[in-house]
PDB file of C-alpha atoms in Angstrom:
ATOM      1  CA  GLU A  17      -0.632  -0.047  -0.072  1.00  0.00           C
ATOM      2  CA  LEU A  18       1.442   3.419  -0.937  1.00  0.00           C
ATOM      3  CA  LYS A  19       2.232   5.722   2.144  1.00  0.00           C
ATOM      4  CA  VAL A  20       3.218   9.222   1.916  1.00  0.00           C
ATOM      5  CA  GLU A  21       4.982  11.391   3.964  1.00  0.00           C
ATOM      6  CA  GLN A  22       5.856  14.667   4.636  1.00  0.00           C
ATOM      7  CA  ASN A  23       7.785  16.289   6.525  1.00  0.00           C
ATOM      8  CA  PRO A  24       7.642  18.466   8.784  1.00  0.00           C
ATOM      9  CA  LEU A  25       4.464  18.656  10.017  1.00  0.00           C
ATOM     10  CA  PHE A  26       4.523  21.808  11.363  1.00  0.00           C
ATOM     11  CA  LEU A  27       6.501  24.800   9.502  1.00  0.00           C
ATOM     12  CA  SER A  28       6.773  28.439  12.045  1.00  0.00           C
ATOM     13  CA  MET A  29       9.353  30.751   9.337  1.00  0.00           C
ATOM     14  CA  GLN A  30       9.820  34.320   9.317  1.00  0.00           C
ATOM     15  CA  GLU A  31       8.345  36.647   6.750  1.00  0.00           C
ATOM     16  CA  GLY A  32      11.322  36.949   3.966  1.00  0.00           C
ATOM     17  CA  LYS A  33      12.984  33.213   4.718  1.00  0.00           C
ATOM     18  CA  ASN A  34      13.148  30.101   2.462  1.00  0.00           C
ATOM     19  CA  TYR A  35      12.131  26.476   3.232  1.00  0.00           C
ATOM     20  CA  THR A  36      11.457  23.107   1.860  1.00  0.00           C
ATOM     21  CA  ILE A  37       8.934  20.687   2.990  1.00  0.00           C
ATOM     22  CA  TYR A  38       9.390  17.390   1.737  1.00  0.00           C
ATOM     23  CA  CYS A  39       6.776  14.556   0.125  1.00  0.00           C
ATOM     24  CA  ASN A  40       8.284  10.600   0.362  1.00  0.00           C
ATOM     25  CA  TYR A  41       6.237   7.985  -1.200  1.00  0.00           C
ATOM     26  CA  SER A  42       6.789   4.150  -0.687  1.00  0.00           C
ATOM     27  CA  THR A  43       6.372   3.189  -4.096  1.00  0.00           C
ATOM     28  CA  THR A  44       6.652   4.022  -7.753  1.00  0.00           C
ATOM     29  CA  SER A  45       4.030   6.562  -8.889  1.00  0.00           C
ATOM     30  CA  ASP A  46       4.102   8.518 -12.651  1.00  0.00           C
ATOM     31  CA  ARG A  47       2.579  11.909 -11.452  1.00  0.00           C
ATOM     32  CA  LEU A  48       2.704  13.627  -8.238  1.00  0.00           C
ATOM     33  CA  TYR A  49       0.783  17.121  -6.935  1.00  0.00           C
ATOM     34  CA  TRP A  50       0.727  19.817  -4.647  1.00  0.00           C
ATOM     35  CA  TYR A  51      -2.562  21.173  -3.019  1.00  0.00           C
ATOM     36  CA  ARG A  52      -3.047  23.781  -0.806  1.00  0.00           C
ATOM     37  CA  GLN A  53      -5.581  24.088   1.588  1.00  0.00           C
ATOM     38  CA  ASP A  54      -6.176  27.081   3.924  1.00  0.00           C
ATOM     39  CA  PRO A  55      -8.790  26.881   7.253  1.00  0.00           C
ATOM     40  CA  GLY A  56     -11.845  25.336   6.655  1.00  0.00           C
ATOM     41  CA  LYS A  57     -11.726  25.521   2.681  1.00  0.00           C
ATOM     42  CA  SER A  58     -11.079  23.709   0.111  1.00  0.00           C
ATOM     43  CA  LEU A  59      -8.462  22.119  -1.819  1.00  0.00           C
ATOM     44  CA  GLU A  60      -6.408  24.358  -4.943  1.00  0.00           C
ATOM     45  CA  SER A  61      -4.361  22.678  -7.215  1.00  0.00           C
ATOM     46  CA  LEU A  62      -1.204  24.315  -7.174  1.00  0.00           C
ATOM     47  CA  PHE A  63       1.158  22.252  -9.393  1.00  0.00           C
ATOM     48  CA  VAL A  64       1.193  18.582 -11.363  1.00  0.00           C
ATOM     49  CA  LEU A  65       4.088  16.970 -12.100  1.00  0.00           C
ATOM     50  CA  LEU A  66       4.923  13.995 -14.531  1.00  0.00           C
ATOM     51  CA  SER A  67       8.137  13.135 -14.961  1.00  0.00           C
ATOM     52  CA  ASN A  68      11.277  12.264 -13.001  1.00  0.00           C
ATOM     53  CA  GLY A  69      13.542  15.680 -12.809  1.00  0.00           C
ATOM     54  CA  ALA A  70      10.268  18.142 -12.942  1.00  0.00           C
ATOM     55  CA  VAL A  71      10.472  21.495 -12.012  1.00  0.00           C
ATOM     56  CA  LYS A  72       7.522  23.270 -11.789  1.00  0.00           C
ATOM     57  CA  GLN A  73       7.434  27.519 -10.345  1.00  0.00           C
ATOM     58  CA  GLU A  74       4.558  30.013  -9.677  1.00  0.00           C
ATOM     59  CA  GLY A  75       5.402  32.876  -8.025  1.00  0.00           C
ATOM     60  CA  ARG A  76       7.220  31.972  -4.590  1.00  0.00           C
ATOM     61  CA  LEU A  77       6.423  28.487  -4.682  1.00  0.00           C
ATOM     62  CA  MET A  78       8.730  25.415  -6.265  1.00  0.00           C
ATOM     63  CA  ALA A  79       8.028  22.119  -7.053  1.00  0.00           C
ATOM     64  CA  SER A  80      10.292  19.263  -8.232  1.00  0.00           C
ATOM     65  CA  LEU A  81      10.125  15.210  -8.796  1.00  0.00           C
ATOM     66  CA  ASP A  82      12.389  12.793  -8.437  1.00  0.00           C
ATOM     67  CA  THR A  83      10.740   9.364  -9.020  1.00  0.00           C
ATOM     68  CA  LYS A  84      13.891   7.502  -9.041  1.00  0.00           C
ATOM     69  CA  ALA A  85      14.034   8.781  -5.128  1.00  0.00           C
ATOM     70  CA  ARG A  86      10.785   9.046  -4.439  1.00  0.00           C
ATOM     71  CA  LEU A  87      11.020  12.686  -3.286  1.00  0.00           C
ATOM     72  CA  SER A  88       9.705  15.791  -4.618  1.00  0.00           C
ATOM     73  CA  THR A  89      10.021  18.632  -2.894  1.00  0.00           C
ATOM     74  CA  LEU A  90       8.005  22.546  -2.262  1.00  0.00           C
ATOM     75  CA  HIS A  91      10.317  24.936  -1.657  1.00  0.00           C
ATOM     76  CA  ILE A  92       9.212  28.206  -0.553  1.00  0.00           C
ATOM     77  CA  THR A  93      11.304  31.483  -1.269  1.00  0.00           C
ATOM     78  CA  ALA A  94      10.546  34.806   0.850  1.00  0.00           C
ATOM     79  CA  ALA A  95       8.133  34.028   2.622  1.00  0.00           C
ATOM     80  CA  VAL A  96       5.130  36.032   2.855  1.00  0.00           C
ATOM     81  CA  HIS A  97       2.462  36.020   5.631  1.00  0.00           C
ATOM     82  CA  ASP A  98      -0.259  34.749   2.130  1.00  0.00           C
ATOM     83  CA  LEU A  99       1.936  31.577   1.790  1.00  0.00           C
ATOM     84  CA  SER A 100       0.214  30.759   5.457  1.00  0.00           C
ATOM     85  CA  ALA A 101      -1.811  27.074   5.085  1.00  0.00           C
ATOM     86  CA  THR A 102      -1.782  23.831   4.942  1.00  0.00           C
ATOM     87  CA  TYR A 103      -0.211  21.944   2.031  1.00  0.00           C
ATOM     88  CA  PHE A 104      -0.662  18.412   0.989  1.00  0.00           C
ATOM     89  CA  CYS A 105       1.766  16.363  -1.449  1.00  0.00           C
ATOM     90  CA  ALA A 106      -0.283  13.369  -3.538  1.00  0.00           C
ATOM     91  CA  PRO A 107       1.483  10.809  -5.528  1.00  0.00           C
ATOM     92  CA  GLY A 108      -1.501   9.622  -8.374  1.00  0.00           C
ATOM     93  CA  GLY A 109      -1.693   6.705 -11.160  1.00  0.00           C
ATOM     94  CA  GLY A 110      -4.058   4.449 -13.105  1.00  0.00           C
ATOM     95  CA  ALA A 111      -6.884   5.031 -15.340  1.00  0.00           C
ATOM     96  CA  THR A 112      -8.880   6.806 -12.157  1.00  0.00           C
ATOM     97  CA  ASN A 113      -5.548   9.121 -11.422  1.00  0.00           C
ATOM     98  CA  LYS A 114      -6.113   8.081  -7.752  1.00  0.00           C
ATOM     99  CA  LEU A 115      -4.232   9.900  -5.111  1.00  0.00           C
ATOM    100  CA  ILE A 116      -3.724   9.240  -1.538  1.00  0.00           C
ATOM    101  CA  PHE A 117      -2.765  12.211   0.632  1.00  0.00           C
ATOM    102  CA  GLY A 118       0.308  12.758   2.577  1.00  0.00           C
ATOM    103  CA  THR A 119       0.087  14.134   6.116  1.00  0.00           C
ATOM    104  CA  GLY A 120       0.422  17.670   5.673  1.00  0.00           C
ATOM    105  CA  THR A 121       2.538  20.690   6.178  1.00  0.00           C
ATOM    106  CA  LEU A 122       0.853  23.428   7.702  1.00  0.00           C
ATOM    107  CA  LEU A 123       2.605  25.632   7.231  1.00  0.00           C
ATOM    108  CA  ALA A 124       2.578  29.793   9.476  1.00  0.00           C
ATOM    109  CA  VAL A 125       4.348  32.468   8.349  1.00  0.00           C
ATOM    110  CA  GLN A 126       4.932  35.491  10.775  1.00  0.00           C
ATOM    111  CA  PRO A 127       5.425  38.985  10.243  1.00  0.00           C
TER     112      PRO A 127
ATOM    113  CA  ASP B  56     -15.559  30.185  -6.866  1.00  0.00           C
ATOM    114  CA  THR B  57     -15.137  26.555  -7.606  1.00  0.00           C
ATOM    115  CA  GLU B  58     -16.256  24.772 -10.301  1.00  0.00           C
ATOM    116  CA  VAL B  59     -17.532  21.943  -8.641  1.00  0.00           C
ATOM    117  CA  THR B  60     -20.575  22.991  -6.636  1.00  0.00           C
ATOM    118  CA  GLN B  61     -21.318  20.832  -3.541  1.00  0.00           C
ATOM    119  CA  THR B  62     -25.114  20.874  -1.469  1.00  0.00           C
ATOM    120  CA  PRO B  63     -25.727  21.595   1.318  1.00  0.00           C
ATOM    121  CA  LYS B  64     -22.155  23.016   3.310  1.00  0.00           C
ATOM    122  CA  HIS B  65     -23.386  22.175   6.440  1.00  0.00           C
ATOM    123  CA  LEU B  66     -25.948  19.483   7.146  1.00  0.00           C
ATOM    124  CA  VAL B  67     -26.535  18.275  11.278  1.00  0.00           C
ATOM    125  CA  MET B  68     -28.913  15.207  11.582  1.00  0.00           C
ATOM    126  CA  GLY B  69     -29.453  12.051  14.004  1.00  0.00           C
ATOM    127  CA  MET B  70     -27.624   9.088  13.799  1.00  0.00           C
ATOM    128  CA  THR B  71     -31.257   7.424  12.299  1.00  0.00           C
ATOM    129  CA  ASN B  72     -31.955  10.144   9.995  1.00  0.00           C
ATOM    130  CA  LYS B  73     -31.024   9.561   6.462  1.00  0.00           C
ATOM    131  CA  LYS B  74     -29.740  12.641   4.243  1.00  0.00           C
ATOM    132  CA  SER B  75     -27.387  13.120   1.203  1.00  0.00           C
ATOM    133  CA  LEU B  76     -24.931  15.442  -0.059  1.00  0.00           C
ATOM    134  CA  LYS B  77     -25.004  16.621  -3.930  1.00  0.00           C
ATOM    135  CA  CYS B  78     -22.262  17.461  -6.368  1.00  0.00           C
ATOM    136  CA  GLU B  79     -22.149  18.654  -9.790  1.00  0.00           C
ATOM    137  CA  GLN B  80     -19.749  19.556 -12.795  1.00  0.00           C
ATOM    138  CA  HIS B  81     -19.943  21.198 -16.158  1.00  0.00           C
ATOM    139  CA  MET B  82     -16.302  20.751 -16.914  1.00  0.00           C
ATOM    140  CA  GLY B  83     -17.078  17.746 -19.318  1.00  0.00           C
ATOM    141  CA  HIS B  84     -14.997  15.515 -16.598  1.00  0.00           C
ATOM    142  CA  ARG B  85     -15.728  12.424 -17.060  1.00  0.00           C
ATOM    143  CA  ALA B  86     -14.335  11.169 -13.492  1.00  0.00           C
ATOM    144  CA  MET B  87     -15.474  12.460  -9.705  1.00  0.00           C
ATOM    145  CA  TYR B  88     -14.945  11.277  -6.425  1.00  0.00           C
ATOM    146  CA  TRP B  89     -15.995  11.201  -2.821  1.00  0.00           C
ATOM    147  CA  TYR B  90     -12.700  12.128  -0.068  1.00  0.00           C
ATOM    148  CA  LYS B  91     -13.572  12.111   3.725  1.00  0.00           C
ATOM    149  CA  GLN B  92     -11.685  15.103   5.390  1.00  0.00           C
ATOM    150  CA  LYS B  93     -11.505  14.856   9.643  1.00  0.00           C
ATOM    151  CA  ALA B  94      -9.820  17.969  11.470  1.00  0.00           C
ATOM    152  CA  LYS B  95      -5.862  18.443  11.215  1.00  0.00           C
ATOM    153  CA  LYS B  96      -5.702  15.168   8.789  1.00  0.00           C
ATOM    154  CA  PRO B  97      -5.328  14.725   4.766  1.00  0.00           C
ATOM    155  CA  PRO B  98      -8.596  13.881   2.736  1.00  0.00           C
ATOM    156  CA  GLU B  99      -9.521  10.297   2.402  1.00  0.00           C
ATOM    157  CA  LEU B 100     -10.748   8.633  -0.691  1.00  0.00           C
ATOM    158  CA  MET B 101     -13.941   6.880  -0.267  1.00  0.00           C
ATOM    159  CA  PHE B 102     -14.915   6.213  -3.676  1.00  0.00           C
ATOM    160  CA  VAL B 103     -14.080   6.738  -7.175  1.00  0.00           C
ATOM    161  CA  TYR B 104     -16.403   6.670 -10.429  1.00  0.00           C
ATOM    162  CA  SER B 105     -15.483   6.577 -13.906  1.00  0.00           C
ATOM    163  CA  TYR B 106     -17.519   7.118 -16.659  1.00  0.00           C
ATOM    164  CA  GLU B 107     -20.786   6.765 -14.371  1.00  0.00           C
ATOM    165  CA  LYS B 108     -19.684   3.427 -13.096  1.00  0.00           C
ATOM    166  CA  LEU B 109     -17.816   3.015  -9.303  1.00  0.00           C
ATOM    167  CA  SER B 110     -14.704   1.405 -10.029  1.00  0.00           C
ATOM    168  CA  ILE B 111     -13.179   2.093  -6.619  1.00  0.00           C
ATOM    169  CA  ASN B 112     -14.761   1.632  -3.403  1.00  0.00           C
ATOM    170  CA  GLU B 113     -12.375   1.647  -0.507  1.00  0.00           C
ATOM    171  CA  SER B 114     -13.995  -0.510   1.758  1.00  0.00           C
ATOM    172  CA  VAL B 115     -16.142   2.034   3.234  1.00  0.00           C
ATOM    173  CA  PRO B 116     -19.326   1.283   5.307  1.00  0.00           C
ATOM    174  CA  SER B 117     -22.584   0.532   3.825  1.00  0.00           C
ATOM    175  CA  ARG B 118     -24.082   3.270   5.750  1.00  0.00           C
ATOM    176  CA  PHE B 119     -22.516   5.554   2.580  1.00  0.00           C
ATOM    177  CA  SER B 120     -23.905   4.454  -0.490  1.00  0.00           C
ATOM    178  CA  PRO B 121     -22.557   7.049  -3.440  1.00  0.00           C
ATOM    179  CA  GLU B 122     -24.807   6.790  -6.708  1.00  0.00           C
ATOM    180  CA  CYS B 123     -23.657   8.416 -10.024  1.00  0.00           C
ATOM    181  CA  PRO B 124     -27.175   9.536 -12.343  1.00  0.00           C
ATOM    182  CA  ASN B 125     -25.195  10.786 -14.930  1.00  0.00           C
ATOM    183  CA  SER B 126     -21.945  12.184 -16.007  1.00  0.00           C
ATOM    184  CA  SER B 127     -22.342  15.698 -14.324  1.00  0.00           C
ATOM    185  CA  LEU B 128     -23.938  13.950 -11.062  1.00  0.00           C
ATOM    186  CA  LEU B 129     -22.541  12.442  -7.715  1.00  0.00           C
ATOM    187  CA  ASN B 130     -24.395  11.570  -4.944  1.00  0.00           C
ATOM    188  CA  LEU B 131     -23.427  10.260  -1.502  1.00  0.00           C
ATOM    189  CA  HIS B 132     -26.808   8.667  -0.012  1.00  0.00           C
ATOM    190  CA  LEU B 133     -26.095   8.512   3.926  1.00  0.00           C
ATOM    191  CA  HIS B 134     -28.448   6.618   6.687  1.00  0.00           C
ATOM    192  CA  ALA B 135     -27.386   5.243  10.218  1.00  0.00           C
ATOM    193  CA  LEU B 136     -24.316   7.160  10.205  1.00  0.00           C
ATOM    194  CA  GLN B 137     -21.857   6.893  13.505  1.00  0.00           C
ATOM    195  CA  PRO B 138     -20.726  10.079  15.568  1.00  0.00           C
ATOM    196  CA  GLU B 139     -16.816   9.140  14.137  1.00  0.00           C
ATOM    197  CA  ASP B 140     -18.503  10.127  10.366  1.00  0.00           C
ATOM    198  CA  SER B 141     -18.697  13.680  11.502  1.00  0.00           C
ATOM    199  CA  ALA B 142     -15.881  15.318   9.124  1.00  0.00           C
ATOM    200  CA  LEU B 143     -15.464  17.441   5.661  1.00  0.00           C
ATOM    201  CA  TYR B 144     -16.946  15.411   2.573  1.00  0.00           C
ATOM    202  CA  LEU B 145     -15.532  16.466  -0.367  1.00  0.00           C
ATOM    203  CA  CYS B 146     -16.146  15.721  -3.919  1.00  0.00           C
ATOM    204  CA  ALA B 147     -13.535  15.941  -6.612  1.00  0.00           C
ATOM    205  CA  SER B 148     -13.278  15.647 -10.009  1.00  0.00           C
ATOM    206  CA  SER B 149     -11.035  15.147 -13.296  1.00  0.00           C
ATOM    207  CA  ARG B 150     -10.564  13.608 -17.128  1.00  0.00           C
ATOM    208  CA  PRO B 151     -10.024  10.067 -16.507  1.00  0.00           C
ATOM    209  CA  GLY B 152      -7.774   7.548 -18.155  1.00  0.00           C
ATOM    210  CA  GLN B 153      -3.686   7.302 -18.515  1.00  0.00           C
ATOM    211  CA  GLY B 154      -3.656  10.118 -21.195  1.00  0.00           C
ATOM    212  CA  ALA B 155      -4.778  12.708 -18.251  1.00  0.00           C
ATOM    213  CA  LYS B 156      -2.606  13.682 -15.882  1.00  0.00           C
ATOM    214  CA  GLN B 157      -4.507  16.949 -14.890  1.00  0.00           C
ATOM    215  CA  PRO B 158      -5.324  16.738 -11.422  1.00  0.00           C
ATOM    216  CA  GLN B 159      -8.899  16.780  -9.376  1.00  0.00           C
ATOM    217  CA  HIS B 160     -10.565  19.728  -9.292  1.00  0.00           C
ATOM    218  CA  PHE B 161     -12.285  19.955  -5.708  1.00  0.00           C
ATOM    219  CA  GLY B 162     -15.614  21.494  -4.120  1.00  0.00           C
ATOM    220  CA  ASP B 163     -16.111  23.037  -1.134  1.00  0.00           C
ATOM    221  CA  GLY B 164     -17.430  20.297   0.426  1.00  0.00           C
ATOM    222  CA  THR B 165     -20.142  19.585   2.901  1.00  0.00           C
ATOM    223  CA  ARG B 166     -19.182  19.803   6.881  1.00  0.00           C
ATOM    224  CA  LEU B 167     -21.359  16.917   8.391  1.00  0.00           C
ATOM    225  CA  SER B 168     -22.207  16.995  12.055  1.00  0.00           C
ATOM    226  CA  ILE B 169     -23.994  13.489  13.365  1.00  0.00           C
ATOM    227  CA  LEU B 170     -25.558  14.357  16.515  1.00  0.00           C
TER     228      LEU B 170
END
């Protein structure tokens, strides 16, 4: 059974700082997604990573995928308060695109 | 505004009640999903419909009964629920098939409380 672990589970960081969230998964997957969830809200798709070595960037967030290491990273550059949320990674696969969500990382950016 | 619409937004029901959650999308997606999310936990997959047929049931108790009457609509019928079933229920949709690796689009969810 696919297991997905993220670390850290909780991240408190100051505005302007950089940090990386790690997502490790236990079995082969040909795609990986990153989602953001604000408190009490739904999930918003951030990135879709479809191949080994894929790198995607949007604003202060950059995601990468190493399928051989079964590792994805979400790098935050010069954090701002608006980035405070919970971030989930989710490897997917199969014709139904079944997702298994990681444990989640709660990010709190302090002014 | 999300492109996947869920109703109701909130639902409080007793353990003997029967109710239904509704999910609708008009993006032409032919895969639809139900997830359950407890507080401070990740979403857990419950059911997957592909081309209106149930393709995955993640060993969900029979008190949850999904239905996909057409390609735009997904229901979740609830009966004799337990207090531990209180959670946020999320619906999502996407394009199925190996060639379609687009992300799932999520609705805003129904927050369910069982008394």
